[in-house]
PDB file of C-alpha atoms in Angstrom:
ATOM      1  CA  MET X   1      -0.072  -0.288   0.114  1.00 85.00           C
ATOM      2  CA  THR X   2       2.749   2.550   0.423  1.00 90.00           C
ATOM      3  CA  ALA X   3       4.049   1.726  -3.112  1.00 93.00           C
ATOM      4  CA  LEU X   4       0.465   2.745  -4.288  1.00 92.00           C
ATOM      5  CA  ARG X   5       0.348   5.296  -1.773  1.00 94.00           C
ATOM      6  CA  ILE X   6       3.957   7.201  -3.235  1.00 96.00           C
ATOM      7  CA  PHE X   7       2.783   6.590  -6.614  1.00 95.00           C
ATOM      8  CA  LEU X   8      -0.365   8.595  -6.258  1.00 95.00           C
ATOM      9  CA  VAL X   9       1.323  11.237  -4.749  1.00 97.00           C
ATOM     10  CA  LEU X  10       4.130  11.610  -7.617  1.00 97.00           C
ATOM     11  CA  ALA X  11       0.980  11.080  -9.959  1.00 95.00           C
ATOM     12  CA  THR X  12      -0.879  13.781  -8.311  1.00 95.00           C
ATOM     13  CA  THR X  13       2.191  16.014  -8.142  1.00 95.00           C
ATOM     14  CA  SER X  14       2.688  15.719 -11.783  1.00 95.00           C
ATOM     15  CA  ILE X  15      -0.606  15.856 -13.547  1.00 93.00           C
ATOM     16  CA  TYR X  16      -0.963  19.275 -11.262  1.00 94.00           C
ATOM     17  CA  MET X  17       2.437  20.663 -12.475  1.00 94.00           C
ATOM     18  CA  LEU X  18       1.170  19.314 -15.827  1.00 93.00           C
ATOM     19  CA  THR X  19      -1.653  21.331 -16.033  1.00 90.00           C
ATOM     20  CA  VAL X  20      -0.323  24.614 -14.653  1.00 92.00           C
ATOM     21  CA  VAL X  21       2.161  24.459 -17.528  1.00 93.00           C
ATOM     22  CA  ALA X  22      -0.589  23.486 -20.551  1.00 87.00           C
ATOM     23  CA  THR X  23      -3.027  26.185 -19.181  1.00 88.00           C
ATOM     24  CA  THR X  24      -0.295  28.843 -19.326  1.00 89.00           C
ATOM     25  CA  SER X  25       1.218  27.648 -23.000  1.00 87.00           C
ATOM     26  CA  GLU X  26      -2.004  26.808 -24.430  1.00 82.00           C
ATOM     27  CA  GLY X  27      -4.960  28.325 -22.432  1.00 82.00           C
ATOM     28  CA  PRO X  28      -7.735  26.855 -20.359  1.00 82.00           C
ATOM     29  CA  ASN X  29      -9.636  25.995 -23.283  1.00 82.00           C
ATOM     30  CA  TRP X  30      -9.231  22.173 -22.682  1.00 77.00           C
ATOM     31  CA  PRO X  31     -12.416  21.380 -24.345  1.00 79.00           C
ATOM     32  CA  ALA X  32     -11.781  22.979 -27.617  1.00 82.00           C
ATOM     33  CA  VAL X  33      -8.731  20.970 -28.132  1.00 81.00           C
ATOM     34  CA  ALA X  34     -10.172  17.902 -27.026  1.00 78.00           C
ATOM     35  CA  ILE X  35     -12.924  17.862 -29.298  1.00 86.00           C
ATOM     36  CA  GLY X  36     -10.938  19.104 -32.098  1.00 86.00           C
ATOM     37  CA  ASP X  37      -8.597  16.180 -32.088  1.00 84.00           C
ATOM     38  CA  LEU X  38     -11.520  13.778 -31.807  1.00 86.00           C
ATOM     39  CA  MET X  39     -12.959  15.491 -35.004  1.00 88.00           C
ATOM     40  CA  ALA X  40      -9.669  14.791 -36.551  1.00 86.00           C
ATOM     41  CA  LEU X  41     -10.252  11.394 -36.022  1.00 87.00           C
ATOM     42  CA  GLY X  42      -6.302  10.594 -35.746  1.00 85.00           C
ATOM     43  CA  TRP X  43      -4.020   8.985 -32.930  1.00 86.00           C
ATOM     44  CA  ARG X  44      -5.184  11.902 -30.811  1.00 83.00           C
ATOM     45  CA  ALA X  45      -9.022  11.153 -31.424  1.00 86.00           C
ATOM     46  CA  GLN X  46      -8.108   7.357 -30.286  1.00 89.00           C
ATOM     47  CA  PHE X  47      -6.219   8.307 -27.117  1.00 88.00           C
ATOM     48  CA  ASP X  48      -8.644  11.024 -26.214  1.00 85.00           C
ATOM     49  CA  LEU X  49     -12.108   8.445 -26.852  1.00 87.00           C
ATOM     50  CA  ASP X  50     -10.314   6.026 -24.694  1.00 89.00           C
ATOM     51  CA  PHE X  51      -9.482   8.484 -22.041  1.00 87.00           C
ATOM     52  CA  VAL X  52     -13.288   9.548 -22.068  1.00 88.00           C
ATOM     53  CA  VAL X  53     -14.359   5.945 -21.439  1.00 93.00           C
ATOM     54  CA  TYR X  54     -11.911   5.297 -18.454  1.00 92.00           C
ATOM     55  CA  LEU X  55     -13.314   8.789 -17.149  1.00 93.00           C
ATOM     56  CA  ILE X  56     -17.001   7.912 -17.839  1.00 94.00           C
ATOM     57  CA  LEU X  57     -15.902   4.021 -16.315  1.00 94.00           C
ATOM     58  CA  PHE X  58     -13.891   5.907 -13.006  1.00 93.00           C
ATOM     59  CA  ALA X  59     -17.060   8.297 -12.577  1.00 95.00           C
ATOM     60  CA  VAL X  60     -19.365   5.417 -12.259  1.00 94.00           C
ATOM     61  CA  TRP X  61     -16.642   3.116 -10.130  1.00 91.00           C
ATOM     62  CA  VAL X  62     -16.605   6.513  -7.626  1.00 93.00           C
ATOM     63  CA  ALA X  63     -20.718   6.788  -7.598  1.00 94.00           C
ATOM     64  CA  TRP X  64     -20.948   2.782  -7.065  1.00 91.00           C
ATOM     65  CA  ARG X  65     -18.155   3.141  -4.412  1.00 89.00           C
ATOM     66  CA  GLU X  66     -19.946   5.751  -2.292  1.00 90.00           C
ATOM     67  CA  GLY X  67     -22.897   3.822  -2.409  1.00 87.00           C
ATOM     68  CA  GLY X  68     -25.134   5.518  -4.945  1.00 86.00           C
ATOM     69  CA  THR X  69     -25.286   8.751  -2.431  1.00 91.00           C
ATOM     70  CA  PRO X  70     -25.819  12.403  -3.446  1.00 94.00           C
ATOM     71  CA  ARG X  71     -21.758  12.751  -2.361  1.00 92.00           C
ATOM     72  CA  GLY X  72     -20.843   9.734  -4.493  1.00 92.00           C
ATOM     73  CA  TYR X  73     -22.737  11.684  -7.408  1.00 95.00           C
ATOM     74  CA  ALA X  74     -21.408  14.763  -6.901  1.00 95.00           C
ATOM     75  CA  LEU X  75     -17.817  13.134  -6.489  1.00 93.00           C
ATOM     76  CA  ALA X  76     -18.617  11.446 -10.053  1.00 94.00           C
ATOM     77  CA  LEU X  77     -19.302  14.560 -11.579  1.00 93.00           C
ATOM     78  CA  LEU X  78     -16.124  16.015 -10.356  1.00 91.00           C
ATOM     79  CA  SER X  79     -14.145  13.172 -11.761  1.00 91.00           C
ATOM     80  CA  PHE X  80     -15.313  13.401 -15.206  1.00 85.00           C
ATOM     81  CA  PRO X  81     -13.755  16.953 -15.939  1.00 84.00           C
ATOM     82  CA  MET X  82     -11.061  16.486 -13.805  1.00 87.00           C
ATOM     83  CA  GLY X  83      -9.653  13.062 -14.591  1.00 87.00           C
ATOM     84  CA  GLY X  84      -6.377  12.619 -12.802  1.00 88.00           C
ATOM     85  CA  MET X  85      -6.762  15.986 -10.749  1.00 89.00           C
ATOM     86  CA  PHE X  86      -9.601  14.311  -9.109  1.00 93.00           C
ATOM     87  CA  GLY X  87      -8.853  10.725  -9.094  1.00 92.00           C
ATOM     88  CA  PHE X  88      -5.583  10.431  -8.090  1.00 94.00           C
ATOM     89  CA  PRO X  89      -6.402  12.173  -4.412  1.00 95.00           C
ATOM     90  CA  TYR X  90      -9.548  10.130  -4.338  1.00 93.00           C
ATOM     91  CA  VAL X  91      -8.068   6.916  -4.361  1.00 93.00           C
ATOM     92  CA  LEU X  92      -5.162   8.086  -2.099  1.00 95.00           C
ATOM     93  CA  TYR X  93      -7.707   9.699   0.271  1.00 92.00           C
ATOM     94  CA  ALA X  94      -9.418   6.193   0.385  1.00 92.00           C
ATOM     95  CA  THR X  95      -6.420   4.164   0.887  1.00 93.00           C
ATOM     96  CA  PHE X  96      -6.079   5.982   4.507  1.00 92.00           C
ATOM     97  CA  ALA X  97      -9.987   5.715   5.155  1.00 89.00           C
ATOM     98  CA  ALA X  98      -9.887   2.228   4.473  1.00 86.00           C
ATOM     99  CA  LYS X  99      -7.104   1.836   6.750  1.00 87.00           C
ATOM    100  CA  GLY X 100      -4.755   0.055   3.923  1.00 81.00           C
ATOM    101  CA  ASP X 101      -7.461  -2.603   3.435  1.00 86.00           C
ATOM    102  CA  PRO X 102      -7.426  -3.305  -0.533  1.00 86.00           C
ATOM    103  CA  ARG X 103     -10.994  -4.746  -0.340  1.00 84.00           C
ATOM    104  CA  SER X 104     -12.047  -2.000   1.405  1.00 87.00           C
ATOM    105  CA  VAL X 105     -10.092   0.360  -0.939  1.00 85.00           C
ATOM    106  CA  LEU X 106     -12.384  -1.218  -3.879  1.00 82.00           C
ATOM    107  CA  LEU X 107     -15.666  -1.686  -2.571  1.00 86.00           C
ATOM    108  CA  GLY X 108     -16.127   1.581  -0.362  1.00 83.00           C
ATOM    109  CA  LYS X 109     -19.428   1.469   1.276  1.00 80.00           C
ATOM    110  CA  ARG X 110     -20.150  -1.423  -0.189  1.00 76.00           C
ATOM    111  CA  ALA X 111     -17.284  -3.520   1.842  1.00 75.00           C
ATOM    112  CA  THR X 112     -19.132  -3.853   4.923  1.00 75.00           C
ATOM    113  CA  ASN X 113     -22.466  -5.503   2.859  1.00 58.00           C
ATOM    114  CA  SER X 114     -20.375  -8.206   1.149  1.00 53.00           C
TER     115      SER X 114
END
């Protein structure tokens, strides 16, 4: 669990640093860039579509893990546009909330029901 936590801290730091650099150099209008990439139907489109599907899957998992509560749906809505900027800290928090129990990290509120 320690290795996972270290990875998540490094990933969170990296994604935030890259976001600052990208926003400074490219501007904050990432949806236009992503949609432009998708419309071009090239390798960037393939990557972006793959990433969008991952974000949807992650958002569904967050809502399910949180027990389908309003909090869970709010967190899921945050996870979609924020990607790893939300997801990495969320999983890091989950490792501490679950006291390092992998089953609880994955199942969240449902870990007690199984």
